[in-house]
Coordinates of C-alpha atoms in Angstrom, one line a residue:
M176 CA 99.7 -28.0 -117.5
K177 CA 101.9 -29.2 -120.3
F178 CA 102.7 -32.8 -121.0
K179 CA 105.8 -34.8 -122.1
R180 CA 107.1 -34.0 -125.6
S181 CA 107.9 -36.8 -128.1
A182 CA 108.7 -37.1 -131.8
A183 CA 105.8 -37.0 -134.3
G184 CA 105.4 -38.6 -137.7
V185 CA 103.9 -36.8 -140.7
L186 CA 102.3 -37.8 -144.0
A187 CA 104.1 -35.9 -146.7
I188 CA 101.9 -34.2 -149.3
S189 CA 104.6 -32.4 -151.3
M190 CA 108.4 -31.8 -151.4
I191 CA 110.2 -28.5 -151.8
A192 CA 113.8 -28.5 -153.0
M193 CA 116.2 -26.5 -155.0
T194 CA 116.6 -28.4 -158.2
G195 CA 119.0 -27.7 -161.1
T196 CA 120.7 -29.0 -164.2
V197 CA 124.5 -29.0 -164.6
A198 CA 126.9 -30.1 -167.3
A199 CA 130.0 -32.2 -166.5
E200 CA 133.4 -31.2 -167.9
G201 CA 135.4 -34.0 -166.3
P202 CA 135.7 -37.6 -167.2
G203 CA 132.5 -38.5 -165.3
N204 CA 134.3 -41.4 -163.5
S205 CA 136.7 -40.2 -160.8
N206 CA 137.4 -43.5 -159.2
G207 CA 138.6 -45.4 -162.2
K208 CA 136.8 -48.5 -161.0
G209 CA 134.3 -48.9 -163.8
P210 CA 133.5 -48.1 -167.4
H211 CA 134.1 -44.5 -168.5
R212 CA 130.9 -42.5 -168.4
A213 CA 130.6 -38.7 -168.4
V214 CA 127.9 -37.0 -166.3
E215 CA 125.9 -34.6 -168.4
N216 CA 123.1 -33.6 -166.1
V217 CA 122.1 -34.0 -162.5
D218 CA 118.7 -33.1 -161.0
V219 CA 117.5 -33.3 -157.4
I220 CA 114.0 -34.7 -157.7
D221 CA 112.8 -34.8 -154.1
A222 CA 114.0 -35.7 -150.6
E223 CA 114.6 -39.3 -151.5
S224 CA 115.8 -39.3 -155.1
F225 CA 117.9 -37.6 -157.8
S226 CA 118.5 -38.2 -161.5
I227 CA 121.7 -38.4 -163.6
S228 CA 122.1 -38.3 -167.4
F229 CA 125.2 -39.9 -168.7
D230 CA 126.8 -39.5 -172.1
K231 CA 126.4 -43.3 -172.7
T232 CA 124.1 -46.0 -171.7
Y233 CA 124.2 -47.1 -168.1
P234 CA 125.6 -50.7 -167.7
A235 CA 122.8 -52.9 -166.4
G236 CA 123.5 -54.3 -162.9
L237 CA 126.6 -52.2 -162.2
P238 CA 126.5 -50.3 -158.8
L239 CA 126.5 -46.6 -159.2
E240 CA 129.7 -46.3 -157.1
R241 CA 131.6 -48.1 -159.9
I242 CA 130.5 -45.4 -162.3
V243 CA 130.7 -42.1 -160.4
D244 CA 131.4 -40.8 -156.9
V245 CA 128.4 -39.6 -154.9
S246 CA 128.5 -37.7 -151.6
V247 CA 126.0 -35.7 -149.5
V248 CA 126.9 -33.1 -146.8
D249 CA 124.8 -30.9 -144.6
E250 CA 125.0 -27.1 -144.5
D251 CA 127.8 -27.4 -142.0
G252 CA 129.8 -29.6 -144.3
E253 CA 129.2 -32.8 -142.2
A254 CA 128.7 -36.0 -144.2
I255 CA 125.1 -37.4 -144.3
D256 CA 124.7 -41.2 -144.6
V257 CA 121.9 -41.7 -147.1
G258 CA 122.2 -45.5 -147.1
D259 CA 122.3 -47.6 -150.2
L260 CA 121.9 -46.0 -153.6
D261 CA 119.4 -47.8 -155.7
V262 CA 119.5 -47.2 -159.5
E263 CA 116.6 -47.5 -161.9
V264 CA 117.4 -47.2 -165.6
N265 CA 115.1 -45.3 -167.8
K266 CA 113.7 -47.9 -170.3
S267 CA 113.3 -45.4 -173.1
D268 CA 116.7 -43.8 -172.7
R269 CA 119.2 -46.0 -170.9
S270 CA 121.6 -43.2 -170.5
E271 CA 119.3 -41.7 -167.8
V272 CA 118.9 -43.2 -164.3
T273 CA 116.9 -42.4 -161.2
V274 CA 118.7 -42.9 -157.9
T275 CA 116.8 -43.4 -154.7
H276 CA 118.2 -43.2 -151.2
D277 CA 117.3 -42.6 -147.5
S278 CA 115.2 -39.5 -147.0
L279 CA 116.8 -36.1 -146.6
R280 CA 113.7 -34.7 -145.0
G281 CA 114.6 -31.9 -142.6
E282 CA 118.1 -31.6 -144.1
T283 CA 119.8 -28.7 -146.0
G284 CA 123.1 -29.2 -147.8
T285 CA 124.9 -30.2 -151.0
L286 CA 124.7 -33.3 -153.2
T287 CA 127.9 -34.0 -155.1
V288 CA 127.9 -36.4 -158.1
G289 CA 131.4 -36.7 -159.6
A290 CA 132.6 -33.2 -160.0
E291 CA 129.1 -31.6 -159.9
E292 CA 127.4 -30.0 -156.9
L293 CA 123.7 -29.2 -156.3
D294 CA 122.3 -27.5 -153.3
F295 CA 119.1 -29.0 -151.7
D296 CA 116.8 -27.6 -149.0
Y297 CA 114.5 -29.9 -147.2
Y298 CA 114.2 -27.9 -144.1
E299 CA 111.0 -28.7 -142.2
F300 CA 109.3 -27.3 -139.2
E301 CA 106.7 -29.5 -137.4
L302 CA 103.9 -27.9 -135.5
S303 CA 101.6 -30.0 -133.3
I304 CA 98.2 -28.7 -132.6
F305 CA 95.6 -30.1 -130.1
H306 CA 92.1 -28.8 -130.2
T307 CA 88.5 -29.0 -128.8
N308 CA 85.3 -27.2 -129.6
D309 CA 81.6 -27.1 -128.6
N310 CA 81.9 -28.5 -125.1
H311 CA 78.5 -26.9 -124.2
G312 CA 78.8 -27.3 -120.4
R313 CA 79.9 -30.9 -120.4
T314 CA 82.2 -30.3 -117.5
D315 CA 82.2 -34.0 -116.5
A316 CA 84.0 -34.7 -119.8
F317 CA 87.2 -32.9 -118.7
P318 CA 88.8 -35.6 -116.5
H319 CA 88.8 -38.0 -119.5
L320 CA 89.8 -35.3 -121.9
V321 CA 92.8 -34.5 -119.8
T322 CA 94.1 -38.1 -120.1
A323 CA 93.3 -38.1 -123.9
Y324 CA 95.4 -35.0 -124.2
E325 CA 98.3 -36.6 -122.4
A326 CA 98.2 -39.6 -124.7
A327 CA 98.1 -37.4 -127.7
Q328 CA 101.2 -35.5 -126.6
E329 CA 103.0 -38.8 -126.1
E330 CA 102.4 -39.5 -129.8
Y331 CA 102.6 -36.0 -131.3
G332 CA 104.9 -34.1 -128.9
E333 CA 104.2 -30.8 -127.2
G334 CA 102.3 -28.2 -129.1
L335 CA 99.5 -25.7 -129.0
L336 CA 96.2 -26.4 -127.3
L337 CA 93.3 -24.4 -128.7
D338 CA 89.5 -24.2 -128.2
A339 CA 87.1 -23.1 -130.9
G340 CA 84.3 -21.9 -128.7
D341 CA 80.8 -22.7 -127.2
V342 CA 81.9 -23.6 -123.7
F343 CA 78.7 -22.1 -122.5
S344 CA 75.1 -23.5 -122.5
G345 CA 73.6 -26.9 -122.5
T346 CA 73.8 -28.6 -119.1
L347 CA 73.0 -28.2 -115.5
Y348 CA 76.7 -27.6 -114.9
F349 CA 76.4 -24.5 -116.9
N350 CA 73.1 -23.4 -115.4
E351 CA 74.6 -23.7 -112.0
F352 CA 78.2 -22.3 -112.5
R353 CA 78.0 -20.2 -115.7
G354 CA 81.3 -21.4 -117.1
Q355 CA 83.3 -20.9 -114.0
D356 CA 83.7 -24.7 -113.6
S357 CA 84.8 -25.2 -117.2
V358 CA 87.5 -22.5 -117.1
Q359 CA 89.2 -24.1 -114.1
F360 CA 89.7 -27.3 -116.2
M361 CA 90.8 -25.3 -119.2
N362 CA 93.4 -23.6 -117.0
Y363 CA 94.5 -27.0 -115.7
M364 CA 95.0 -28.3 -119.2
G365 CA 97.0 -25.2 -120.2
Y366 CA 95.1 -23.9 -123.2
D367 CA 97.0 -21.4 -125.4
A368 CA 94.1 -19.5 -126.9
F369 CA 90.3 -19.5 -127.1
V370 CA 87.8 -17.9 -129.5
P371 CA 84.3 -17.2 -128.2
G372 CA 81.4 -19.1 -129.9
N373 CA 77.9 -17.9 -130.4
H374 CA 76.6 -19.5 -127.2
E375 CA 79.1 -17.5 -125.1
F376 CA 76.7 -14.7 -125.7
D377 CA 73.5 -16.5 -124.6
L378 CA 73.3 -14.7 -121.3
G379 CA 73.4 -11.2 -122.8
D380 CA 71.2 -8.7 -121.0
P381 CA 70.2 -5.3 -122.4
D382 CA 70.9 -3.6 -119.1
D383 CA 73.8 -5.6 -117.6
G384 CA 75.6 -6.8 -120.7
H385 CA 77.6 -10.0 -120.2
P386 CA 78.8 -10.2 -116.6
E387 CA 79.1 -14.0 -116.7
L388 CA 81.3 -14.0 -119.8
V389 CA 83.4 -11.2 -118.3
E390 CA 83.9 -13.4 -115.3
F391 CA 84.9 -16.3 -117.5
F392 CA 87.4 -14.2 -119.3
E393 CA 88.8 -12.8 -116.1
A394 CA 89.4 -16.3 -114.8
A395 CA 91.0 -17.6 -118.0
E396 CA 94.8 -18.3 -117.8
F397 CA 94.9 -17.9 -121.6
P398 CA 94.3 -15.1 -124.1
I399 CA 91.0 -14.6 -126.1
V400 CA 91.3 -14.1 -129.9
A401 CA 88.4 -12.3 -131.6
A402 CA 89.3 -10.5 -134.8
N403 CA 85.7 -9.9 -136.0
M404 CA 84.2 -9.2 -132.6
D405 CA 83.8 -5.6 -131.4
F406 CA 83.3 -5.4 -127.6
S407 CA 83.7 -1.7 -127.3
G408 CA 79.9 -1.1 -126.9
D409 CA 79.9 -3.1 -123.7
P410 CA 81.8 -1.3 -120.9
G411 CA 82.0 -4.6 -118.9
F412 CA 84.8 -5.7 -121.3
D413 CA 86.8 -2.4 -121.3
H414 CA 89.5 -3.7 -118.9
L415 CA 90.1 -6.8 -121.0
V416 CA 90.0 -5.5 -124.6
Q417 CA 93.4 -4.8 -126.0
G418 CA 92.8 -5.5 -129.7
G419 CA 95.3 -5.7 -132.5
I420 CA 98.1 -8.2 -132.9
T421 CA 100.6 -8.8 -130.1
R422 CA 103.7 -10.9 -129.2
D423 CA 103.0 -10.2 -125.5
A424 CA 99.6 -11.6 -125.0
E425 CA 98.4 -11.6 -121.4
D426 CA 95.9 -14.1 -119.9
S427 CA 92.3 -13.1 -119.9
N428 CA 92.8 -10.2 -122.4
I429 CA 91.1 -10.0 -125.8
Y430 CA 93.1 -9.5 -129.0
D431 CA 92.5 -9.7 -132.7
G432 CA 95.4 -12.1 -132.8
I433 CA 98.5 -13.2 -131.0
I434 CA 102.0 -14.4 -131.9
V435 CA 103.4 -17.3 -130.0
E436 CA 106.8 -19.1 -130.2
Q437 CA 107.0 -22.8 -130.7
D438 CA 110.4 -24.5 -131.0
G439 CA 112.0 -21.3 -132.1
E440 CA 109.4 -20.4 -134.8
E441 CA 106.7 -17.7 -134.5
I442 CA 103.0 -18.8 -135.0
G443 CA 100.2 -16.3 -135.5
I444 CA 96.7 -17.1 -134.2
F445 CA 93.6 -15.0 -134.8
G446 CA 90.0 -15.7 -133.9
L447 CA 86.7 -15.5 -135.8
N448 CA 83.1 -16.1 -134.7
T449 CA 80.0 -16.6 -137.0
E450 CA 78.2 -13.3 -137.8
D451 CA 75.0 -15.3 -137.2
T452 CA 75.6 -14.8 -133.5
E453 CA 73.7 -11.6 -133.8
T454 CA 70.5 -13.5 -134.7
I455 CA 71.0 -16.9 -132.9
S456 CA 72.2 -15.6 -129.6
S457 CA 72.0 -12.4 -127.4
P458 CA 75.2 -10.4 -128.0
E459 CA 73.5 -7.1 -127.2
N460 CA 76.1 -4.4 -127.7
V461 CA 78.8 -6.8 -128.9
L462 CA 79.1 -6.4 -132.7
F463 CA 80.3 -8.8 -135.4
T464 CA 82.0 -7.9 -138.6
D465 CA 82.4 -9.7 -141.9
Y466 CA 84.5 -12.7 -141.1
L467 CA 86.3 -12.8 -144.5
E468 CA 87.3 -9.1 -144.3
A469 CA 88.4 -9.6 -140.7
A470 CA 90.5 -12.6 -141.7
E471 CA 92.2 -10.8 -144.6
E472 CA 93.1 -7.9 -142.3
A473 CA 94.4 -10.3 -139.6
V474 CA 96.5 -12.2 -142.0
A475 CA 98.0 -9.0 -143.5
N476 CA 98.8 -7.7 -140.1
L477 CA 100.5 -11.0 -139.1
Q478 CA 102.5 -11.1 -142.3
E479 CA 103.6 -7.5 -141.7
E480 CA 105.1 -8.7 -138.4
G481 CA 107.1 -11.3 -140.3
V482 CA 104.9 -14.3 -139.4
D483 CA 104.5 -16.9 -142.1
K484 CA 102.8 -19.7 -140.2
I485 CA 99.2 -18.6 -139.4
V486 CA 96.4 -20.4 -137.6
A487 CA 92.7 -19.2 -137.7
L488 CA 90.8 -20.3 -134.6
T489 CA 87.2 -20.2 -135.8
H490 CA 83.6 -20.8 -134.8
L491 CA 82.0 -20.7 -138.2
N492 CA 80.9 -24.1 -139.5
F493 CA 82.9 -26.8 -141.4
S494 CA 81.1 -26.2 -144.7
G495 CA 78.5 -23.8 -146.2
T496 CA 78.4 -20.1 -146.9
I497 CA 79.9 -19.0 -143.7
S498 CA 82.4 -21.7 -143.0
D499 CA 86.0 -22.9 -142.7
Q500 CA 86.1 -24.2 -146.2
T501 CA 84.8 -20.9 -147.6
L502 CA 87.4 -19.1 -145.5
A503 CA 90.2 -21.3 -146.7
A504 CA 89.3 -20.9 -150.4
N505 CA 88.9 -17.1 -150.2
V506 CA 91.6 -15.8 -147.9
E507 CA 95.2 -16.5 -148.8
G508 CA 97.9 -17.0 -146.2
I509 CA 96.0 -19.1 -143.7
D510 CA 97.9 -22.4 -143.1
V511 CA 95.6 -24.0 -140.5
I512 CA 92.0 -23.6 -139.5
I513 CA 90.8 -25.0 -136.2
G514 CA 87.0 -24.8 -136.2
G515 CA 83.8 -25.4 -134.4
H516 CA 80.1 -24.5 -134.4
S517 CA 78.9 -27.3 -136.7
H518 CA 80.0 -30.1 -134.4
D519 CA 81.7 -32.0 -137.2
R520 CA 84.3 -34.7 -136.6
V521 CA 86.9 -34.1 -139.2
E522 CA 89.3 -37.1 -139.3
P523 CA 91.8 -36.9 -140.8
P524 CA 92.3 -33.2 -141.2
L525 CA 91.0 -31.8 -144.5
L526 CA 93.5 -30.3 -146.9
V527 CA 92.2 -27.4 -149.1
E528 CA 94.4 -27.0 -152.2
E529 CA 92.1 -25.0 -154.5
N530 CA 90.9 -21.4 -154.1
A531 CA 87.4 -20.2 -154.7
D532 CA 88.1 -20.0 -158.5
G533 CA 89.2 -23.6 -158.6
E534 CA 92.9 -22.6 -159.0
P535 CA 95.8 -24.3 -157.1
M536 CA 96.7 -22.6 -153.9
E537 CA 99.1 -23.1 -151.1
P538 CA 97.5 -25.8 -148.8
T539 CA 95.3 -25.0 -145.9
V540 CA 94.6 -27.6 -143.2
I541 CA 91.2 -27.7 -141.5
G542 CA 90.4 -29.6 -138.3
Q543 CA 87.4 -29.9 -136.0
A544 CA 86.8 -32.3 -133.1
G545 CA 83.1 -32.9 -132.9
E546 CA 81.3 -31.9 -129.7
Y547 CA 80.7 -32.2 -125.9
G548 CA 84.3 -33.1 -125.0
E549 CA 83.9 -36.5 -126.7
H550 CA 87.0 -36.1 -128.7
L551 CA 90.3 -34.3 -128.6
G552 CA 91.8 -33.3 -132.0
A553 CA 95.5 -33.8 -132.7
M554 CA 97.5 -32.9 -135.7
N555 CA 101.1 -32.5 -136.8
V556 CA 101.6 -29.9 -139.6
V557 CA 104.8 -29.7 -141.5
F558 CA 106.1 -26.4 -143.0
D559 CA 108.9 -25.7 -145.4
R560 CA 111.4 -22.8 -144.9
D561 CA 108.9 -20.4 -146.5
G562 CA 106.1 -21.3 -144.2
V563 CA 104.2 -23.3 -146.7
V564 CA 102.4 -26.5 -145.5
T565 CA 104.1 -29.6 -147.0
G566 CA 102.5 -32.3 -144.8
V567 CA 99.9 -33.1 -142.2
D568 CA 98.9 -36.0 -140.1
G569 CA 96.1 -36.1 -137.6
E570 CA 93.4 -37.9 -135.7
L571 CA 90.7 -37.6 -133.1
Y572 CA 91.2 -39.2 -129.6
A573 CA 87.9 -40.5 -128.1
S574 CA 88.0 -39.3 -124.5
E575 CA 85.8 -42.1 -123.2
E576 CA 88.6 -44.6 -124.1
F577 CA 90.8 -43.1 -121.4
E578 CA 90.7 -43.3 -117.7
A579 CA 89.9 -40.1 -115.8
D580 CA 92.8 -38.0 -114.7
P581 CA 92.9 -38.3 -110.9
T582 CA 93.5 -34.6 -110.2
A583 CA 90.8 -33.5 -112.6
A584 CA 88.4 -36.1 -111.2
E585 CA 88.9 -34.7 -107.7
M586 CA 88.3 -31.1 -109.1
L587 CA 85.0 -32.3 -110.6
E588 CA 83.6 -33.7 -107.4
P589 CA 82.2 -30.5 -105.8
F590 CA 80.7 -29.3 -109.1
T591 CA 79.0 -32.7 -109.6
A592 CA 77.7 -32.8 -106.1
A593 CA 76.0 -29.4 -106.5
V594 CA 74.6 -30.3 -109.8
E595 CA 73.2 -33.6 -108.6
E596 CA 71.5 -31.9 -105.7
L597 CA 69.9 -29.4 -108.1
Q598 CA 69.1 -32.1 -110.6
N599 CA 67.4 -34.4 -108.2
T600 CA 65.2 -31.8 -106.6
P601 CA 61.6 -32.8 -107.5
V602 CA 59.1 -30.5 -109.0
N603 CA 55.8 -30.5 -107.0
A604 CA 53.7 -31.7 -110.0
T605 CA 52.7 -34.8 -111.8
I606 CA 52.8 -35.1 -115.6
V607 CA 49.8 -37.3 -116.6
N608 CA 51.2 -38.3 -120.1
D609 CA 54.5 -38.2 -121.9
L610 CA 55.3 -34.8 -123.5
P611 CA 57.5 -35.7 -126.5
N612 CA 59.9 -33.4 -128.3
P613 CA 59.8 -34.9 -131.8
R614 CA 62.2 -34.1 -134.6
L615 CA 62.1 -35.1 -138.3
G616 CA 64.4 -37.9 -139.2
T617 CA 64.0 -39.7 -135.9
G618 CA 61.1 -41.9 -136.9
S619 CA 58.6 -39.0 -136.5
D620 CA 56.5 -37.3 -139.2
V621 CA 56.1 -34.2 -137.0
S622 CA 58.7 -31.9 -135.4
V623 CA 58.8 -29.4 -132.6
R624 CA 60.3 -27.1 -135.3
A625 CA 57.4 -27.5 -137.7
N626 CA 54.3 -28.6 -135.8
E627 CA 52.3 -27.8 -132.6
T628 CA 53.3 -30.1 -129.7
A629 CA 51.9 -30.7 -126.3
L630 CA 55.1 -29.6 -124.7
G631 CA 55.1 -26.4 -126.7
N632 CA 51.6 -25.7 -125.5
L633 CA 52.6 -26.2 -121.9
I634 CA 55.6 -23.9 -122.2
T635 CA 53.7 -21.1 -123.8
D636 CA 50.9 -21.3 -121.3
G637 CA 53.4 -21.0 -118.5
Q638 CA 54.9 -18.0 -120.2
L639 CA 51.5 -16.4 -120.6
D640 CA 50.7 -17.1 -117.0
A641 CA 53.9 -15.3 -115.8
A642 CA 53.4 -12.5 -118.3
L643 CA 49.9 -11.7 -117.1
T644 CA 51.4 -11.1 -113.6
A645 CA 53.4 -8.2 -115.1
D646 CA 50.8 -6.9 -117.6
D647 CA 47.2 -8.0 -117.9
D648 CA 47.0 -6.7 -121.5
V649 CA 49.2 -9.6 -122.8
I650 CA 47.1 -11.5 -125.4
M651 CA 49.4 -14.4 -126.2
A652 CA 52.8 -16.0 -125.6
V653 CA 55.1 -17.5 -128.3
Q654 CA 58.0 -19.8 -128.0
N655 CA 60.6 -20.7 -130.7
G656 CA 60.7 -24.5 -131.4
G657 CA 64.5 -24.4 -131.5
G658 CA 64.5 -23.4 -127.8
I659 CA 62.7 -26.5 -126.7
R660 CA 65.5 -29.1 -126.3
E661 CA 64.2 -32.2 -124.6
A662 CA 61.0 -34.2 -123.8
L663 CA 59.3 -34.6 -120.5
A664 CA 58.2 -38.1 -119.4
A665 CA 55.1 -38.9 -117.4
G666 CA 55.5 -38.8 -113.7
T667 CA 57.1 -36.4 -111.3
P668 CA 59.9 -34.4 -113.0
S669 CA 62.9 -33.0 -111.4
I670 CA 64.3 -29.5 -111.7
G671 CA 67.1 -31.1 -113.8
D672 CA 64.5 -32.5 -116.2
V673 CA 62.9 -29.0 -116.6
I674 CA 66.3 -27.3 -117.2
T675 CA 67.2 -29.8 -119.9
V676 CA 64.0 -28.8 -121.7
Q677 CA 64.9 -25.1 -121.7
P678 CA 68.7 -24.9 -120.9
F679 CA 69.5 -21.4 -122.3
G680 CA 68.3 -19.4 -119.3
N681 CA 66.3 -17.0 -121.5
R682 CA 64.2 -14.4 -119.8
L683 CA 60.6 -13.3 -120.5
A684 CA 60.1 -10.3 -122.7
L685 CA 56.9 -8.3 -123.4
M686 CA 56.5 -6.8 -126.9
D687 CA 54.1 -4.2 -128.2
I688 CA 53.4 -5.2 -131.8
T689 CA 50.9 -4.2 -134.6
G690 CA 48.6 -6.6 -136.4
D691 CA 50.7 -6.2 -139.6
E692 CA 53.9 -7.0 -137.7
L693 CA 52.3 -10.1 -136.0
Y694 CA 51.3 -11.5 -139.4
E695 CA 54.8 -10.8 -140.7
A696 CA 56.3 -12.7 -137.8
F697 CA 54.1 -15.8 -138.3
E698 CA 54.8 -15.8 -142.0
L699 CA 58.4 -16.4 -141.1
S700 CA 57.4 -18.9 -138.5
V701 CA 55.7 -21.2 -141.1
S702 CA 57.9 -20.3 -144.0
E703 CA 59.7 -23.6 -144.1
A704 CA 56.8 -25.9 -143.2
P705 CA 56.4 -28.8 -143.4
N706 CA 60.2 -28.7 -143.1
E707 CA 61.9 -27.7 -139.9
N708 CA 62.7 -24.2 -138.8
G709 CA 64.2 -23.4 -135.4
G710 CA 62.1 -20.2 -135.4
F711 CA 58.8 -22.0 -135.7
L712 CA 56.5 -20.4 -133.1
H713 CA 54.4 -22.3 -130.6
V714 CA 51.5 -20.4 -129.2
S715 CA 49.6 -20.2 -125.9
D716 CA 46.0 -21.2 -125.1
G717 CA 43.3 -19.2 -126.8
T718 CA 45.4 -18.5 -129.9
E719 CA 44.8 -20.2 -133.2
I720 CA 47.1 -19.9 -136.3
V721 CA 45.7 -21.1 -139.6
Y722 CA 47.9 -21.3 -142.6
S723 CA 48.6 -23.3 -145.8
S724 CA 52.0 -24.8 -146.5
D725 CA 50.9 -25.1 -150.2
N726 CA 51.1 -21.4 -150.6
E727 CA 54.3 -19.4 -151.4
A728 CA 56.3 -18.4 -148.4
G729 CA 55.2 -15.0 -147.2
E730 CA 51.6 -15.7 -148.3
R731 CA 50.7 -18.6 -146.1
V732 CA 49.0 -17.3 -143.0
E733 CA 45.2 -17.2 -143.4
S734 CA 44.2 -16.0 -139.9
I735 CA 45.4 -15.3 -136.4
T736 CA 42.7 -15.6 -133.8
V737 CA 42.8 -14.9 -130.1
D738 CA 39.9 -15.9 -127.9
G739 CA 37.7 -16.2 -130.9
E740 CA 38.5 -12.8 -132.3
E741 CA 40.5 -12.5 -135.5
I742 CA 43.5 -10.2 -135.4
A743 CA 43.3 -7.6 -138.1
R744 CA 46.1 -6.8 -140.5
D745 CA 46.5 -3.2 -139.5
D746 CA 48.4 -0.9 -137.2
T747 CA 46.4 -1.8 -134.1
M748 CA 48.8 -2.4 -131.2
H749 CA 48.8 -5.7 -129.2
T750 CA 51.0 -7.0 -126.4
I751 CA 52.6 -10.4 -126.6
A752 CA 55.1 -12.3 -124.6
T753 CA 58.2 -14.3 -125.7
N754 CA 61.7 -15.0 -124.6
N755 CA 64.4 -12.3 -124.9
F756 CA 66.3 -14.2 -127.5
T757 CA 63.3 -14.2 -129.9
A758 CA 62.3 -10.6 -129.0
G759 CA 65.8 -9.4 -129.9
G760 CA 65.5 -10.8 -133.4
G761 CA 66.8 -14.3 -132.9
D762 CA 66.2 -17.0 -135.6
G763 CA 66.1 -14.2 -138.2
Y764 CA 63.1 -12.3 -136.9
D765 CA 64.0 -8.9 -138.3
V766 CA 60.5 -7.7 -137.5
F767 CA 61.1 -8.3 -133.8
A768 CA 64.5 -6.8 -134.0
D769 CA 63.1 -3.6 -135.5
I770 CA 60.4 -3.5 -132.7
N771 CA 63.2 -4.0 -130.1
D772 CA 65.2 -1.1 -131.7
D773 CA 62.0 1.0 -131.6
G774 CA 61.9 0.6 -127.8
R775 CA 58.8 -1.6 -127.8
V776 CA 60.3 -4.6 -125.9
T777 CA 60.5 -4.9 -122.1
I778 CA 62.5 -7.6 -120.4
V779 CA 60.4 -8.8 -117.4
G780 CA 63.0 -11.1 -116.0
F781 CA 61.4 -14.4 -115.4
T782 CA 63.7 -17.2 -116.5
D783 CA 62.3 -19.7 -119.0
W784 CA 62.8 -23.0 -117.0
E785 CA 61.6 -21.3 -113.8
M786 CA 58.4 -20.3 -115.5
L787 CA 57.8 -23.8 -116.7
R788 CA 58.5 -25.3 -113.2
D789 CA 56.3 -22.7 -111.4
Y790 CA 53.4 -23.2 -113.9
M791 CA 53.5 -27.0 -113.5
E792 CA 53.5 -26.7 -109.7
D793 CA 50.5 -24.4 -110.0
L794 CA 48.7 -26.9 -112.1
G795 CA 49.7 -29.8 -109.8
E796 CA 48.4 -32.3 -112.4
V797 CA 49.9 -31.6 -115.9
D798 CA 47.6 -33.0 -118.6
Y799 CA 48.5 -31.6 -122.1
D800 CA 48.0 -32.7 -125.7
V801 CA 47.9 -31.2 -129.2
E802 CA 44.8 -29.1 -129.4
G803 CA 44.7 -27.6 -132.9
R804 CA 46.3 -24.3 -131.9
I805 CA 48.4 -24.3 -135.2
V806 CA 46.6 -25.7 -138.2
D807 CA 48.1 -26.3 -141.7
T808 CA 45.1 -26.6 -144.0
A809 CA 47.3 -28.2 -146.7
A810 CA 48.1 -31.1 -144.3
E811 CA 44.5 -31.6 -143.5

């Protein structure tokens, strides 16, 4: 759906005009009403002023019309009323004056001063862009977001509606509907383009690929832009991948970039996703190329098509090495970047005017709208005739400040009913004591990403229990701290509580690993300690990791012991269990990625939250604490 169009205001950041200097040959006073003054030079300064140099001093207090005739016409020769002409005399040279008038912004025509004529060009094109990012399964945010979008269009006029990725993962809505709920609301709002984020690949399976993402794309009534993503290795996407740049984009299809028309002007849009997706998600056979190189190629291809207004729709980060700001500073020709991934609220839009070498560059606008459907980004970007950004104005609309759209609210009801039923189903177990999920910076001096926790112990024990039903040679289970998302309170938990702890739906994987490789992995696990690391590995009962955070990274692990027997640093093979994300090399575990490539990983298929639920029900009474499974001798 598209909403009512209205006019939009802009904040000017620069003016572009044809300026010139002319010499007068006539008397300089064609009306004969005032003192004789010859016009020597006229310069158009900007859309609201011009200057005149006379051959004599300007008489103080005399209206300009008594000295010289002034007229302004548009490119069709029609007169333009520029209001009163206010004169300011140069104090150091009273023969020079600056004349201000009503703005000529958006106009093209001719200024005539006496007998002299100067052309001016203040043509402007205004593009309104509305944007969202990192919804992460917050389907219940859409009814309010729809109304925020309507309000934004009342202010900024109709424009492009873009999403910068990570619709998948994070809530019970996603666990139940796998994005099929979200895409219905995106279709209702009328999105114009979407770039996949890293979490769109969370459900990747080595055998089946990405059937849920394919289904999401197939349902989308908008195109997918993915300039640095190669889907060719996954046959599930074959019927959707078109590639290249097109003016005839079709819904559901995947392109490098698309060209759309807005108010008679062509706008190019291309998509980029972070290359880190290969390590922080499960893309399987979907590959990612260098985002800067892909951007340069996409911009070049769009410019070859004659497009000079270019939008990059990105899931990169707002700042840092792989980021929108790095993109803006290193790739010329991008006018607007609509970003995601880092969950930043950028208000007002950032204007980048220097390149990576610190030199002036044509401006690039960057916007991002936070997370979870809490805000809708709106901006109005002004371009000159050459497609250069000359102005921008923008803000974030807080969706909670708007009433829910009635139609969207009705659409939400069946999804919420199903989620509430699932969420409220009790787990047949009782948790004896609270199982916290601490993070540094929240009043805690320990973190799930740097220290052993009771909850981490429970999760790994549940994984080991499940793994042993598939292979009784498994010696331990490990769980990355970044995959433990919420705490569990004492009492009877619900399935909803369990899923919020492990929302990614990762599956159990068994790995054959040497002693040398195991030590290499745990060196990475504790490399940042006592600081946080999403790859910090929790371990199952019977395993003890002893290390010293005082030592250099890579030389910290002192011993790995299982059931009282120390693991040797050699090529003896062991079998361990973990989730498929970590087993595939997630969180930078190259050693695991190499093992996976070597064919030493088997996906068993148990889902993470289901293993946790089943194990708690087997226990009946869940009584867990920190036990000394992971010991930092420096901390002691």
